[in-house]
PDB file of C-alpha atoms in Angstrom:
ATOM      1  CA  ASN A 320      42.060-172.882 -37.886  1.00 76.00           C
ATOM      2  CA  ALA A 321      44.767-171.317 -40.533  1.00 83.00           C
ATOM      3  CA  GLY A 322      46.239-174.870 -41.094  1.00 93.00           C
ATOM      4  CA  VAL A 323      49.905-174.184 -42.130  1.00 96.00           C
ATOM      5  CA  THR A 324      51.252-170.861 -42.746  1.00 96.00           C
ATOM      6  CA  GLN A 325      54.480-169.696 -44.253  1.00 97.00           C
ATOM      7  CA  THR A 326      55.843-166.318 -44.732  1.00 97.00           C
ATOM      8  CA  PRO A 327      57.233-164.917 -46.616  1.00 97.00           C
ATOM      9  CA  LYS A 328      55.691-165.760 -50.113  1.00 96.00           C
ATOM     10  CA  PHE A 329      58.319-164.398 -52.209  1.00 96.00           C
ATOM     11  CA  GLN A 330      62.136-163.424 -51.318  1.00 96.00           C
ATOM     12  CA  VAL A 331      64.893-162.268 -53.385  1.00 97.00           C
ATOM     13  CA  LEU A 332      68.268-162.485 -51.634  1.00 97.00           C
ATOM     14  CA  LYS A 333      72.031-161.962 -52.749  1.00 97.00           C
ATOM     15  CA  THR A 334      74.676-164.529 -52.610  1.00 98.00           C
ATOM     16  CA  GLY A 335      75.921-165.124 -49.238  1.00 97.00           C
ATOM     17  CA  GLN A 336      72.960-163.312 -47.361  1.00 97.00           C
ATOM     18  CA  SER A 337      71.149-165.026 -44.530  1.00 96.00           C
ATOM     19  CA  MET A 338      67.666-165.575 -43.981  1.00 96.00           C
ATOM     20  CA  THR A 339      64.583-167.419 -42.220  1.00 97.00           C
ATOM     21  CA  LEU A 340      61.652-168.447 -43.828  1.00 98.00           C
ATOM     22  CA  GLN A 341      59.011-169.010 -41.240  1.00 98.00           C
ATOM     23  CA  CYS A 342      56.408-171.637 -40.958  1.00 98.00           C
ATOM     24  CA  ALA A 343      53.655-172.205 -38.406  1.00 98.00           C
ATOM     25  CA  GLN A 344      51.007-174.443 -37.673  1.00 97.00           C
ATOM     26  CA  ASP A 345      47.680-174.285 -35.168  1.00 95.00           C
ATOM     27  CA  MET A 346      46.804-177.618 -35.527  1.00 94.00           C
ATOM     28  CA  ASN A 347      48.658-178.965 -32.369  1.00 93.00           C
ATOM     29  CA  HIS A 348      50.680-181.213 -35.075  1.00 94.00           C
ATOM     30  CA  GLU A 349      53.585-182.803 -33.307  1.00 93.00           C
ATOM     31  CA  TYR A 350      55.846-183.679 -36.733  1.00 93.00           C
ATOM     32  CA  MET A 351      56.681-181.000 -39.526  1.00 95.00           C
ATOM     33  CA  SER A 352      58.900-180.907 -42.080  1.00 96.00           C
ATOM     34  CA  TRP A 353      60.527-178.695 -44.665  1.00 97.00           C
ATOM     35  CA  TYR A 354      60.674-179.640 -48.521  1.00 96.00           C
ATOM     36  CA  ARG A 355      61.974-177.775 -51.520  1.00 97.00           C
ATOM     37  CA  GLN A 356      60.661-178.077 -54.603  1.00 96.00           C
ATOM     38  CA  ASP A 357      62.763-177.715 -58.262  1.00 93.00           C
ATOM     39  CA  PRO A 358      61.820-178.488 -61.484  1.00 85.00           C
ATOM     40  CA  GLY A 359      61.735-182.196 -62.634  1.00 78.00           C
ATOM     41  CA  MET A 360      63.112-183.162 -59.337  1.00 80.00           C
ATOM     42  CA  GLY A 361      59.663-183.035 -57.185  1.00 86.00           C
ATOM     43  CA  LEU A 362      59.799-182.557 -53.801  1.00 92.00           C
ATOM     44  CA  ARG A 363      62.789-183.256 -51.646  1.00 93.00           C
ATOM     45  CA  LEU A 364      62.734-183.580 -47.712  1.00 93.00           C
ATOM     46  CA  ILE A 365      65.584-181.183 -46.182  1.00 96.00           C
ATOM     47  CA  HIS A 366      64.579-181.628 -42.559  1.00 96.00           C
ATOM     48  CA  TYR A 367      61.917-182.589 -40.174  1.00 94.00           C
ATOM     49  CA  SER A 368      60.979-182.645 -36.829  1.00 95.00           C
ATOM     50  CA  VAL A 369      59.051-185.428 -34.795  1.00 92.00           C
ATOM     51  CA  GLY A 370      58.357-183.034 -31.871  1.00 93.00           C
ATOM     52  CA  ALA A 371      59.490-179.820 -29.802  1.00 94.00           C
ATOM     53  CA  GLY A 372      63.220-179.979 -29.348  1.00 95.00           C
ATOM     54  CA  ILE A 373      63.912-182.803 -31.463  1.00 95.00           C
ATOM     55  CA  THR A 374      65.093-182.494 -35.537  1.00 96.00           C
ATOM     56  CA  ASP A 375      66.581-184.523 -37.955  1.00 94.00           C
ATOM     57  CA  GLN A 376      68.049-184.134 -41.587  1.00 95.00           C
ATOM     58  CA  GLY A 377      66.274-185.174 -44.757  1.00 92.00           C
ATOM     59  CA  GLU A 378      67.709-185.842 -48.027  1.00 91.00           C
ATOM     60  CA  VAL A 379      69.358-182.445 -48.739  1.00 95.00           C
ATOM     61  CA  PRO A 380      70.221-181.091 -45.579  1.00 97.00           C
ATOM     62  CA  ASN A 381      73.391-179.052 -46.363  1.00 96.00           C
ATOM     63  CA  GLY A 382      72.917-175.257 -46.485  1.00 96.00           C
ATOM     64  CA  TYR A 383      69.958-175.453 -44.292  1.00 97.00           C
ATOM     65  CA  ASN A 384      69.092-174.686 -40.244  1.00 97.00           C
ATOM     66  CA  VAL A 385      66.423-175.664 -38.191  1.00 97.00           C
ATOM     67  CA  SER A 386      64.925-175.598 -34.678  1.00 96.00           C
ATOM     68  CA  ARG A 387      61.849-176.397 -32.994  1.00 97.00           C
ATOM     69  CA  SER A 388      61.529-174.624 -29.803  1.00 96.00           C
ATOM     70  CA  THR A 389      57.777-174.832 -29.772  1.00 96.00           C
ATOM     71  CA  THR A 390      55.107-177.186 -30.953  1.00 96.00           C
ATOM     72  CA  GLU A 391      53.579-174.437 -33.548  1.00 97.00           C
ATOM     73  CA  ASP A 392      56.658-172.781 -35.129  1.00 97.00           C
ATOM     74  CA  PHE A 393      59.312-174.865 -37.666  1.00 98.00           C
ATOM     75  CA  PRO A 394      61.368-172.191 -38.819  1.00 98.00           C
ATOM     76  CA  LEU A 395      64.195-172.825 -41.769  1.00 98.00           C
ATOM     77  CA  ARG A 396      67.287-170.688 -41.974  1.00 98.00           C
ATOM     78  CA  LEU A 397      69.585-170.386 -44.699  1.00 96.00           C
ATOM     79  CA  LEU A 398      73.273-169.244 -43.013  1.00 92.00           C
ATOM     80  CA  SER A 399      74.725-168.087 -46.543  1.00 96.00           C
ATOM     81  CA  ALA A 400      72.308-168.298 -49.503  1.00 96.00           C
ATOM     82  CA  ALA A 401      73.759-169.850 -52.810  1.00 97.00           C
ATOM     83  CA  PRO A 402      71.780-169.661 -56.296  1.00 97.00           C
ATOM     84  CA  SER A 403      71.731-173.518 -55.890  1.00 96.00           C
ATOM     85  CA  GLN A 404      68.780-172.843 -53.135  1.00 97.00           C
ATOM     86  CA  THR A 405      66.848-170.978 -55.825  1.00 97.00           C
ATOM     87  CA  SER A 406      63.468-173.028 -54.991  1.00 97.00           C
ATOM     88  CA  VAL A 407      59.960-173.013 -53.885  1.00 97.00           C
ATOM     89  CA  TYR A 408      59.651-174.174 -50.547  1.00 98.00           C
ATOM     90  CA  PHE A 409      57.315-176.072 -48.616  1.00 97.00           C
ATOM     91  CA  CYS A 410      56.517-176.487 -45.019  1.00 97.00           C
ATOM     92  CA  ALA A 411      54.441-179.605 -43.898  1.00 95.00           C
ATOM     93  CA  SER A 412      52.863-180.982 -40.875  1.00 95.00           C
ATOM     94  CA  ARG A 413      50.538-184.186 -39.763  1.00 92.00           C
ATOM     95  CA  ILE A 414      49.377-184.957 -36.432  1.00 87.00           C
ATOM     96  CA  GLY A 415      52.367-187.648 -35.371  1.00 79.00           C
ATOM     97  CA  GLN A 416      54.855-190.257 -36.625  1.00 72.00           C
ATOM     98  CA  GLY A 417      51.583-192.625 -36.712  1.00 72.00           C
ATOM     99  CA  VAL A 418      52.034-194.334 -40.433  1.00 63.00           C
ATOM    100  CA  TYR A 419      48.369-193.762 -41.316  1.00 69.00           C
ATOM    101  CA  ASN A 420      48.417-189.555 -40.920  1.00 79.00           C
ATOM    102  CA  GLU A 421      48.014-187.352 -44.238  1.00 86.00           C
ATOM    103  CA  GLN A 422      50.108-184.120 -44.416  1.00 89.00           C
ATOM    104  CA  PHE A 423      49.086-181.009 -44.408  1.00 92.00           C
ATOM    105  CA  PHE A 424      51.130-178.277 -46.712  1.00 94.00           C
ATOM    106  CA  GLY A 425      51.691-174.671 -46.529  1.00 95.00           C
ATOM    107  CA  PRO A 426      51.246-172.690 -49.556  1.00 94.00           C
ATOM    108  CA  GLY A 427      55.126-172.110 -50.185  1.00 95.00           C
ATOM    109  CA  THR A 428      57.573-169.464 -50.570  1.00 97.00           C
ATOM    110  CA  ARG A 429      59.580-168.737 -53.554  1.00 96.00           C
ATOM    111  CA  LEU A 430      62.930-167.901 -53.080  1.00 97.00           C
ATOM    112  CA  THR A 431      65.463-166.627 -55.843  1.00 97.00           C
ATOM    113  CA  VAL A 432      69.168-166.544 -54.967  1.00 97.00           C
ATOM    114  CA  LEU A 433      70.673-163.958 -57.687  1.00 96.00           C
TER     115      LEU A 433
ATOM    116  CA  SER B1165      67.685-190.534 -53.320  1.00 49.00           C
ATOM    117  CA  GLN B1166      63.959-190.495 -54.071  1.00 54.00           C
ATOM    118  CA  GLN B1167      61.970-193.342 -53.277  1.00 68.00           C
ATOM    119  CA  GLY B1168      58.981-193.195 -55.563  1.00 74.00           C
ATOM    120  CA  GLU B1169      58.811-192.674 -59.369  1.00 81.00           C
ATOM    121  CA  GLU B1170      55.836-191.951 -61.091  1.00 84.00           C
ATOM    122  CA  ASP B1171      54.782-192.851 -64.664  1.00 83.00           C
ATOM    123  CA  PRO B1172      54.109-191.432 -67.257  1.00 87.00           C
ATOM    124  CA  GLN B1173      55.912-188.173 -66.592  1.00 89.00           C
ATOM    125  CA  ALA B1174      53.000-186.314 -68.357  1.00 92.00           C
ATOM    126  CA  LEU B1175      49.509-187.498 -69.576  1.00 94.00           C
ATOM    127  CA  SER B1176      47.027-185.859 -71.585  1.00 96.00           C
ATOM    128  CA  ILE B1177      43.214-186.976 -71.766  1.00 96.00           C
ATOM    129  CA  GLN B1178      39.974-186.072 -72.945  1.00 97.00           C
ATOM    130  CA  GLU B1179      37.560-185.073 -70.517  1.00 97.00           C
ATOM    131  CA  GLY B1180      35.289-187.909 -69.524  1.00 97.00           C
ATOM    132  CA  GLU B1181      38.022-190.525 -69.981  1.00 97.00           C
ATOM    133  CA  ASN B1182      40.127-192.385 -67.209  1.00 97.00           C
ATOM    134  CA  ALA B1183      43.155-191.560 -66.078  1.00 96.00           C
ATOM    135  CA  THR B1184      45.857-193.964 -64.618  1.00 96.00           C
ATOM    136  CA  MET B1185      48.895-193.155 -63.122  1.00 96.00           C
ATOM    137  CA  ASN B1186      51.935-195.678 -61.629  1.00 96.00           C
ATOM    138  CA  CYS B1187      54.132-195.271 -58.668  1.00 95.00           C
ATOM    139  CA  SER B1188      57.144-197.600 -58.209  1.00 94.00           C
ATOM    140  CA  TYR B1189      59.417-197.387 -54.983  1.00 93.00           C
ATOM    141  CA  LYS B1190      62.575-198.919 -53.588  1.00 91.00           C
ATOM    142  CA  THR B1191      62.013-199.943 -50.539  1.00 89.00           C
ATOM    143  CA  SER B1192      59.808-201.538 -47.853  1.00 89.00           C
ATOM    144  CA  ILE B1193      57.101-198.539 -46.741  1.00 90.00           C
ATOM    145  CA  ASN B1194      54.708-197.806 -44.203  1.00 88.00           C
ATOM    146  CA  ASN B1195      52.101-196.608 -46.389  1.00 91.00           C
ATOM    147  CA  LEU B1196      51.939-194.884 -49.771  1.00 93.00           C
ATOM    148  CA  GLN B1197      50.004-191.581 -50.249  1.00 94.00           C
ATOM    149  CA  TRP B1198      49.109-189.742 -53.251  1.00 95.00           C
ATOM    150  CA  TYR B1199      48.705-185.730 -53.609  1.00 95.00           C
ATOM    151  CA  ARG B1200      47.725-183.287 -56.155  1.00 96.00           C
ATOM    152  CA  GLN B1201      49.373-179.779 -56.697  1.00 95.00           C
ATOM    153  CA  ASN B1202      47.548-177.278 -58.809  1.00 94.00           C
ATOM    154  CA  SER B1203      49.971-174.789 -60.712  1.00 90.00           C
ATOM    155  CA  GLY B1204      51.581-172.164 -58.168  1.00 86.00           C
ATOM    156  CA  ARG B1205      49.558-173.912 -55.138  1.00 89.00           C
ATOM    157  CA  GLY B1206      51.018-176.516 -52.241  1.00 89.00           C
ATOM    158  CA  LEU B1207      50.382-180.408 -52.194  1.00 93.00           C
ATOM    159  CA  VAL B1208      46.643-181.296 -51.270  1.00 93.00           C
ATOM    160  CA  HIS B1209      46.480-185.027 -49.895  1.00 94.00           C
ATOM    161  CA  LEU B1210      44.388-187.623 -51.892  1.00 96.00           C
ATOM    162  CA  ILE B1211      44.163-190.958 -50.777  1.00 95.00           C
ATOM    163  CA  LEU B1212      46.637-193.067 -48.376  1.00 93.00           C
ATOM    164  CA  ILE B1213      46.890-196.729 -48.547  1.00 94.00           C
ATOM    165  CA  ARG B1214      48.359-198.797 -46.145  1.00 92.00           C
ATOM    166  CA  SER B1215      51.414-201.016 -46.538  1.00 91.00           C
ATOM    167  CA  ASN B1216      48.687-204.109 -45.883  1.00 92.00           C
ATOM    168  CA  GLU B1217      46.225-203.132 -47.876  1.00 95.00           C
ATOM    169  CA  ARG B1218      45.343-203.814 -51.826  1.00 97.00           C
ATOM    170  CA  GLU B1219      42.909-201.741 -52.903  1.00 97.00           C
ATOM    171  CA  LYS B1220      41.339-198.554 -51.856  1.00 96.00           C
ATOM    172  CA  HIS B1221      38.754-195.968 -53.235  1.00 96.00           C
ATOM    173  CA  SER B1222      37.644-192.421 -52.452  1.00 95.00           C
ATOM    174  CA  GLY B1223      35.155-190.997 -54.537  1.00 96.00           C
ATOM    175  CA  ARG B1224      36.303-190.894 -58.484  1.00 97.00           C
ATOM    176  CA  LEU B1225      39.515-192.391 -57.169  1.00 97.00           C
ATOM    177  CA  ARG B1226      40.977-195.799 -56.769  1.00 98.00           C
ATOM    178  CA  VAL B1227      44.513-196.540 -55.589  1.00 98.00           C
ATOM    179  CA  THR B1228      46.029-200.136 -55.488  1.00 97.00           C
ATOM    180  CA  LEU B1229      48.871-201.264 -54.360  1.00 97.00           C
ATOM    181  CA  ASP B1230      51.296-204.184 -54.910  1.00 96.00           C
ATOM    182  CA  THR B1231      53.840-204.669 -52.228  1.00 95.00           C
ATOM    183  CA  SER B1232      55.836-207.616 -54.102  1.00 95.00           C
ATOM    184  CA  LYS B1233      56.197-205.525 -57.198  1.00 95.00           C
ATOM    185  CA  LYS B1234      56.846-202.201 -54.896  1.00 95.00           C
ATOM    186  CA  SER B1235      54.084-200.563 -57.122  1.00 95.00           C
ATOM    187  CA  SER B1236      51.005-198.505 -57.070  1.00 96.00           C
ATOM    188  CA  SER B1237      48.513-196.717 -59.085  1.00 97.00           C
ATOM    189  CA  LEU B1238      45.944-194.101 -59.237  1.00 97.00           C
ATOM    190  CA  LEU B1239      43.034-194.489 -61.297  1.00 98.00           C
ATOM    191  CA  ILE B1240      41.065-191.106 -61.785  1.00 97.00           C
ATOM    192  CA  THR B1241      37.453-191.971 -63.215  1.00 97.00           C
ATOM    193  CA  ALA B1242      35.420-189.971 -65.640  1.00 97.00           C
ATOM    194  CA  SER B1243      38.104-186.876 -65.406  1.00 97.00           C
ATOM    195  CA  ARG B1244      37.111-183.394 -65.558  1.00 97.00           C
ATOM    196  CA  ALA B1245      38.904-180.156 -66.580  1.00 96.00           C
ATOM    197  CA  ALA B1246      39.457-179.461 -63.132  1.00 96.00           C
ATOM    198  CA  ASP B1247      41.556-182.717 -62.353  1.00 97.00           C
ATOM    199  CA  THR B1248      44.054-180.973 -64.569  1.00 97.00           C
ATOM    200  CA  ALA B1249      47.383-180.662 -61.862  1.00 97.00           C
ATOM    201  CA  SER B1250      50.683-182.501 -60.955  1.00 95.00           C
ATOM    202  CA  TYR B1251      49.905-185.564 -58.872  1.00 96.00           C
ATOM    203  CA  PHE B1252      52.630-186.975 -56.619  1.00 95.00           C
ATOM    204  CA  CYS B1253      53.048-190.521 -54.795  1.00 94.00           C
ATOM    205  CA  ALA B1254      55.192-190.168 -51.329  1.00 93.00           C
ATOM    206  CA  THR B1255      55.862-193.259 -49.112  1.00 92.00           C
ATOM    207  CA  THR B1256      56.763-193.194 -45.762  1.00 89.00           C
ATOM    208  CA  THR B1257      59.376-195.395 -44.250  1.00 83.00           C
ATOM    209  CA  GLY B1258      61.286-195.910 -41.283  1.00 80.00           C
ATOM    210  CA  ALA B1259      60.743-195.847 -37.299  1.00 77.00           C
ATOM    211  CA  ASN B1260      60.420-191.690 -38.244  1.00 77.00           C
ATOM    212  CA  SER B1261      58.125-192.351 -40.736  1.00 80.00           C
ATOM    213  CA  LYS B1262      59.599-189.899 -43.205  1.00 84.00           C
ATOM    214  CA  LEU B1263      57.489-188.889 -45.941  1.00 87.00           C
ATOM    215  CA  THR B1264      59.400-188.826 -49.564  1.00 88.00           C
ATOM    216  CA  PHE B1265      57.957-187.841 -52.449  1.00 91.00           C
ATOM    217  CA  GLY B1266      58.437-189.095 -56.199  1.00 90.00           C
ATOM    218  CA  LYS B1267      59.133-186.265 -59.572  1.00 90.00           C
ATOM    219  CA  GLY B1268      55.482-186.131 -60.296  1.00 92.00           C
ATOM    220  CA  ILE B1269      53.105-186.705 -63.236  1.00 94.00           C
ATOM    221  CA  THR B1270      51.791-183.539 -64.996  1.00 94.00           C
ATOM    222  CA  LEU B1271      48.056-184.702 -66.046  1.00 97.00           C
ATOM    223  CA  SER B1272      46.209-182.343 -68.597  1.00 97.00           C
ATOM    224  CA  VAL B1273      42.422-182.875 -69.285  1.00 97.00           C
ATOM    225  CA  ARG B1274      40.822-181.385 -72.276  1.00 95.00           C
ATOM    226  CA  PRO B1275      37.540-180.332 -71.968  1.00 91.00           C
TER     227      PRO B1275
END
């Protein structure tokens, strides 16, 4: 299994541009999440999905959009990038909502917005 | 707001010593987990302790959970230079079992 994969690894955008961060997992996990990591802030939950067709907001959802049309993919969209969205983005997945499930993380996407 | 808060923020020890890291949280949890992150990498799951458990072991790791104090500790025994990393506690809460993280502890193990 490839586990959780993310593309691209690095991205530079100009303010106002849009882009989609891709996330895929091949473990047939129902539950997927997006986090951003900023220095001194740890990881903050952006959006999550408990299954295909179902998404919900996390702690910091503003400026981000998600959809979950398949079990495997969970793309994160930035509609109009802002410098405040400069961060490292991690996608994660786990089997399901069960409370005893560990979470698997992708390698991250480092995004810079100029 | 973030659920978990780790203490200390940074820890530097000599190889062979034990490292103790603490985590406090604010609301009722389903479980508490600890993750490790090496520089420039993603997070790796270390250990999970359920809300009805008080102590759990995995190799050189020992985790305790005190739900009355809303706190947990992670003990790494006989530390190695390879244990140098950031460590995060994370809690799952609510019906959807959202997983939220603390800000992390930077552990440096000197050879």
